[in-house]
Each structure stands twice: as C-alpha cells, then as structure tokens.
CSV table of C-alpha atoms in Angstrom, one decimal:
chain,number,residue,atom,x,y,z
A,1,MET,CA,289.1,81.0,174.1
A,2,ARG,CA,292.3,81.7,172.0
A,3,TRP,CA,292.6,81.0,168.3
A,4,THR,CA,296.3,80.1,168.4
A,5,LEU,CA,298.0,78.2,165.6
A,6,PRO,CA,297.7,74.8,167.4
A,7,ASN,CA,294.0,75.4,168.1
A,8,THR,CA,293.4,76.5,164.5
A,9,LEU,CA,295.1,73.3,163.2
A,10,THR,CA,293.0,71.2,165.5
A,11,ALA,CA,289.8,72.9,164.4
A,12,LEU,CA,290.7,72.3,160.7
A,13,ARG,CA,291.4,68.7,161.5
A,14,LEU,CA,288.0,68.4,163.1
A,15,LEU,CA,286.3,70.0,160.0
A,16,ALA,CA,288.3,67.7,157.8
A,17,ALA,CA,286.8,64.6,159.4
A,18,PRO,CA,283.4,64.7,157.6
A,19,GLY,CA,285.3,65.6,154.5
A,20,LEU,CA,286.5,62.0,154.2
A,21,ALA,CA,283.0,60.9,153.6
A,22,VAL,CA,282.2,63.9,151.4
A,23,MET,CA,285.0,62.9,149.0
A,24,PHE,CA,283.1,59.8,148.0
A,25,LEU,CA,279.9,61.8,147.6
A,26,TYR,CA,281.2,64.4,145.1
A,27,PHE,CA,284.0,62.5,143.4
A,28,SER,CA,284.2,59.2,141.6
A,29,ARG,CA,286.8,56.7,142.3
A,30,PRO,CA,289.9,56.7,142.2
A,31,LEU,CA,289.8,60.4,142.8
A,32,ALA,CA,287.8,60.0,145.9
A,33,ASP,CA,290.3,57.4,147.3
A,34,TRP,CA,293.2,59.8,146.5
A,35,PHE,CA,291.5,62.8,148.1
A,36,ALA,CA,290.5,60.9,151.1
A,37,LEU,CA,294.0,59.5,151.5
A,38,LEU,CA,295.7,62.9,151.2
A,39,LEU,CA,293.1,64.5,153.5
A,40,PHE,CA,293.6,61.8,156.1
A,41,VAL,CA,297.4,61.9,156.0
A,42,SER,CA,297.4,65.7,156.1
A,43,ALA,CA,295.1,65.6,159.2
A,44,ALA,CA,297.3,63.0,160.9
A,45,VAL,CA,300.4,65.1,160.3
A,46,THR,CA,298.7,68.2,161.8
A,47,ASP,CA,297.8,66.1,164.8
A,48,TRP,CA,301.5,65.8,165.6
A,49,PHE,CA,302.4,69.4,164.7
A,50,ASP,CA,299.7,71.1,166.7
A,51,GLY,CA,300.7,69.2,169.8
A,52,TYR,CA,304.4,69.9,169.2
A,53,ILE,CA,303.8,73.6,168.5
A,54,ALA,CA,301.6,74.0,171.6
A,55,ARG,CA,304.2,72.6,173.9
A,56,ALA,CA,307.2,74.2,172.2
A,57,TRP,CA,305.6,77.7,172.1
A,58,SER,CA,303.8,77.4,175.4
A,59,LEU,CA,300.4,77.7,173.6
A,60,GLU,CA,298.6,74.9,175.4
A,61,SER,CA,295.0,75.8,176.2
A,62,LYS,CA,291.8,74.3,177.6
A,63,MET,CA,290.2,74.7,174.2
A,64,GLY,CA,293.0,72.7,172.5
A,65,ALA,CA,292.9,70.0,175.2
A,66,MET,CA,289.1,69.7,174.5
A,67,LEU,CA,289.2,69.8,170.7
A,68,ASP,CA,292.3,67.6,170.1
A,69,PRO,CA,290.8,64.2,171.3
A,70,ILE,CA,287.5,65.0,169.6
A,71,ALA,CA,289.2,65.7,166.3
A,72,ASP,CA,291.2,62.4,166.6
A,73,LYS,CA,288.1,60.3,167.4
A,74,ALA,CA,286.1,62.0,164.6
A,75,MET,CA,288.8,61.3,162.0
A,76,VAL,CA,289.2,57.6,163.1
A,77,VAL,CA,285.4,56.9,163.4
A,78,ILE,CA,284.5,58.5,160.0
A,79,ALA,CA,287.5,56.9,158.2
A,80,LEU,CA,286.7,53.5,159.5
A,81,MET,CA,283.0,54.0,158.5
A,82,VAL,CA,284.1,54.9,155.0
A,83,ILE,CA,286.6,52.0,154.7
A,84,VAL,CA,284.1,49.4,156.0
A,85,GLY,CA,281.3,50.8,153.8
A,86,TYR,CA,283.4,50.4,150.6
A,87,SER,CA,284.8,47.1,151.6
A,88,SER,CA,283.4,43.6,151.1
A,89,MET,CA,282.3,43.7,154.7
A,90,SER,CA,284.9,41.0,155.6
A,91,PRO,CA,284.6,40.1,159.4
A,92,TRP,CA,288.4,40.4,159.5
A,93,LEU,CA,287.9,44.1,158.9
A,94,VAL,CA,284.6,44.7,160.6
A,95,LEU,CA,285.7,43.1,163.9
A,96,PRO,CA,288.7,45.3,164.7
A,97,ALA,CA,286.8,48.4,163.5
A,98,THR,CA,284.0,47.4,165.9
A,99,PHE,CA,286.4,47.0,168.8
A,100,ILE,CA,287.9,50.4,168.1
A,101,LEU,CA,284.5,52.2,167.8
A,102,PHE,CA,283.2,50.5,170.9
A,103,ARG,CA,286.2,51.5,173.0
A,104,GLU,CA,286.0,55.1,171.8
A,105,VAL,CA,282.3,55.4,172.8
A,106,PHE,CA,282.9,53.6,176.1
A,107,VAL,CA,285.9,55.8,177.2
A,108,SER,CA,284.1,58.9,176.1
A,109,GLY,CA,281.1,57.9,178.2
A,110,LEU,CA,283.4,57.2,181.2
A,111,ARG,CA,284.9,60.7,180.8
A,112,GLU,CA,281.5,62.3,180.5
A,113,TYR,CA,280.2,60.5,183.6
A,114,LEU,CA,283.3,61.3,185.7
A,115,GLY,CA,283.1,65.0,184.9
A,116,ASP,CA,285.5,66.9,187.1
A,117,THR,CA,287.3,63.7,188.1
A,118,ALA,CA,287.9,62.7,184.4
A,119,GLY,CA,291.6,63.8,185.0
A,120,THR,CA,292.1,60.3,186.3
A,121,LEU,CA,291.8,59.0,182.7
A,122,LYS,CA,294.8,60.9,181.4
A,123,VAL,CA,296.1,59.8,178.0
A,124,THR,CA,298.9,57.2,178.5
A,125,LYS,CA,301.9,56.4,176.2
A,126,LEU,CA,300.2,53.1,175.2
A,127,ALA,CA,297.1,55.1,174.2
A,128,LYS,CA,299.3,57.3,172.0
A,129,TRP,CA,300.8,54.2,170.4
A,130,LYS,CA,297.2,53.0,169.8
A,131,THR,CA,296.4,56.2,168.0
A,132,THR,CA,299.5,56.0,165.9
A,133,PHE,CA,298.7,52.4,164.8
A,134,GLN,CA,295.2,53.5,164.0
A,135,MET,CA,296.3,56.4,161.8
A,136,VAL,CA,298.9,54.4,159.9
A,137,ALA,CA,296.5,51.4,159.4
A,138,ILE,CA,293.7,53.6,158.1
A,139,ALA,CA,296.1,55.5,155.7
A,140,VAL,CA,297.4,52.1,154.3
A,141,LEU,CA,293.8,50.8,153.9
A,142,PHE,CA,292.9,53.9,151.9
A,143,ALA,CA,295.9,53.2,149.7
A,144,GLN,CA,294.6,49.7,149.2
A,145,GLY,CA,291.4,51.2,147.8
A,146,VAL,CA,293.5,53.2,145.3
A,147,PHE,CA,295.3,50.1,144.0
A,148,GLU,CA,292.1,48.1,144.0
A,149,HIS,CA,290.3,50.6,141.8
A,150,TYR,CA,293.2,51.0,139.3
A,151,LEU,CA,293.4,47.2,139.0
A,152,ALA,CA,289.7,46.9,138.3
A,153,VAL,CA,290.0,49.6,135.6
A,154,SER,CA,293.0,47.8,134.0
A,155,VAL,CA,291.3,44.4,133.7
A,156,GLU,CA,288.2,45.8,131.9
A,157,GLY,CA,287.9,44.1,128.5
A,158,LEU,CA,290.2,41.2,129.6
A,159,ASP,CA,288.8,37.8,130.2
A,160,ALA,CA,289.7,35.8,133.3
A,161,GLY,CA,292.1,33.6,131.4
A,162,GLN,CA,294.1,36.6,130.2
A,163,VAL,CA,294.2,38.1,133.7
A,164,GLY,CA,295.3,34.9,135.2
A,165,ALA,CA,298.1,34.4,132.6
A,166,ILE,CA,299.4,37.9,133.2
A,167,LEU,CA,299.4,37.6,137.0
A,168,ASP,CA,301.1,34.2,136.7
A,169,ARG,CA,303.8,35.9,134.6
A,170,GLU,CA,303.1,33.6,131.6
A,171,VAL,CA,302.6,36.5,129.2
A,172,PRO,CA,303.7,40.2,129.1
A,173,ASP,CA,302.0,42.6,131.4
A,174,PRO,CA,301.4,45.8,129.3
A,175,HIS,CA,298.7,47.0,131.6
A,176,GLY,CA,300.7,46.9,134.9
A,177,LEU,CA,298.4,44.4,136.5
A,178,ILE,CA,301.1,42.7,138.5
A,179,TRP,CA,302.3,45.8,140.5
A,180,LYS,CA,298.7,46.9,141.0
A,181,GLU,CA,297.7,43.5,142.3
A,182,GLN,CA,300.7,43.3,144.5
A,183,GLY,CA,300.1,46.9,145.8
A,184,MET,CA,296.5,46.0,146.6
A,185,PHE,CA,297.6,42.7,148.3
A,186,TYR,CA,300.3,44.1,150.5
A,187,ALA,CA,298.4,47.3,151.4
A,188,GLY,CA,295.4,45.3,152.4
A,189,HIS,CA,297.4,42.8,154.5
A,190,ILE,CA,299.6,45.4,156.1
A,191,GLY,CA,296.7,47.7,156.8
A,192,LEU,CA,294.6,44.9,158.3
A,193,THR,CA,297.5,43.7,160.5
A,194,LEU,CA,298.1,47.2,161.8
A,195,LEU,CA,294.4,47.6,162.4
A,196,TRP,CA,294.3,44.4,164.5
A,197,VAL,CA,297.3,45.7,166.5
A,198,ALA,CA,295.4,48.9,167.0
A,199,ALA,CA,292.3,47.0,168.1
A,200,ALA,CA,294.3,45.0,170.6
A,201,LEU,CA,295.9,48.2,172.1
A,202,THR,CA,292.4,49.7,172.0
A,203,LEU,CA,291.0,46.9,174.3
A,204,VAL,CA,294.1,47.0,176.6
A,205,THR,CA,293.9,50.8,177.1
A,206,GLY,CA,290.1,50.7,177.4
A,207,TRP,CA,290.4,48.2,180.2
A,208,ASP,CA,293.1,50.3,181.8
A,209,TYR,CA,290.8,53.4,181.8
A,210,PHE,CA,288.0,51.3,183.2
A,211,THR,CA,290.0,50.0,186.1
A,212,LYS,CA,291.2,53.6,186.9
A,213,ALA,CA,287.6,54.8,186.8
A,214,LEU,CA,286.2,51.9,188.9
A,215,PRO,CA,286.7,53.5,192.3
A,216,HIS,CA,284.6,56.5,191.2
A,217,LEU,CA,281.8,54.2,189.9
A,218,ARG,CA,281.2,52.3,193.2
A,219,ASP,CA,278.1,53.2,195.2
A,220,PRO,CA,278.7,54.5,198.7
A,221,LYS,CA,278.1,51.9,201.4
C-alpha cells in the first residue's frame, strides 16, 4: 500500500463525500449550498487530476484502482441523496436519481460476485461519459439551490402582486429578483436535463456490464 499523491487525492475525495451532507447539518442555507457546491466541484476536479497524475508519473496502484470507483460512487450517491432530500420530491428528479442509484448498486453487486473475474467489467468510455454527465448535473443542481435560497430571501416582505410585477418587468427590480429567478430556472432545467442524460447512459452501461457478466452467471449443465 503506497500513499502516493494520486492515492492521497482519492482518499481525500472519499472523505469529502459524507462532508456534502455534513454541510447541511452544521451550516444554514445558503452557506451550506455554497460549501456543498465548492466541495463537490473540488472533488470532481481531483477525480480528473489523480487519474492523470497516476498515469503521467507511473504511480498507478491496486489501492488507487480500488479506492477511485468507491470515491466516485460515494460522491454521486450522497450528493443525489442531499439534492433529492432538499427538493420538492419531484418525480422528474427522483426517477433519474433512482435509476442511477440502482445501477451503481447493481454493478457493484456484479463485480463483488464475479470476484477474480470482475476484470471483464472494465470501465468503458461510455461509462466515463456517464460519470462526467453525473458530476456536471449534480454541480448545476447544487447551484440551483443557491439561486433558489437567495430568491426566497429576496422576496421576504413582498406580496405576491409585487413579486409578479417585478418578474414581469412592469416595475423596477431593486432586489435582483429577475436574475435570481432566471438563474434558478436555467440551473434547474439544465441540471435536470443533464441528470436524465446521465440516467440514460447509466442504464445503457449497466446493461452492457450485465451482458458481459452473463456468461459467468450461467449454471453449469
């Protein structure tokens, strides 16, 4: 076991995963949203760097190969749990999150069952794209939470008529409601679209792994 720079970055990313939920336990919003966003983006960046450094400096190791997918899955699972927990539980958000979580558990179970033959389920380029879409979607959805909270704070003390008139651009907007509402709208729709793309890639890659594992799952005649 070697504590190289890539392995250290991976371990820090693994420790940062539960930190996403802890942010909302110790900090009020919007600080919690900001800290969770920064923590997640930092972890996603180190995910690229630790792999690049390991290959460029010939520091690849069994420990890194084991920790890296665990850290990725932990970040995605906990981030989705937090986002769904603080959302309105819309099925348009819950469904893709469910597909992603189901696939991660299913493929992890396949790899555990296959044991020494788990090498047949090597990470494909499509699976890497799936991870990229997941990471970007989650970061954008965290950003939506930031806009949503600032908008909620800005409309305090205003009645529905005033808010509607400002958003319809009928009166001046001294509180910046328009750009906050637009930021929330676009971040929400873009993040949700990317999450659905990630969910589709999740199902495709999950099925690909299952078909590759199928010969090892058949009972001997």
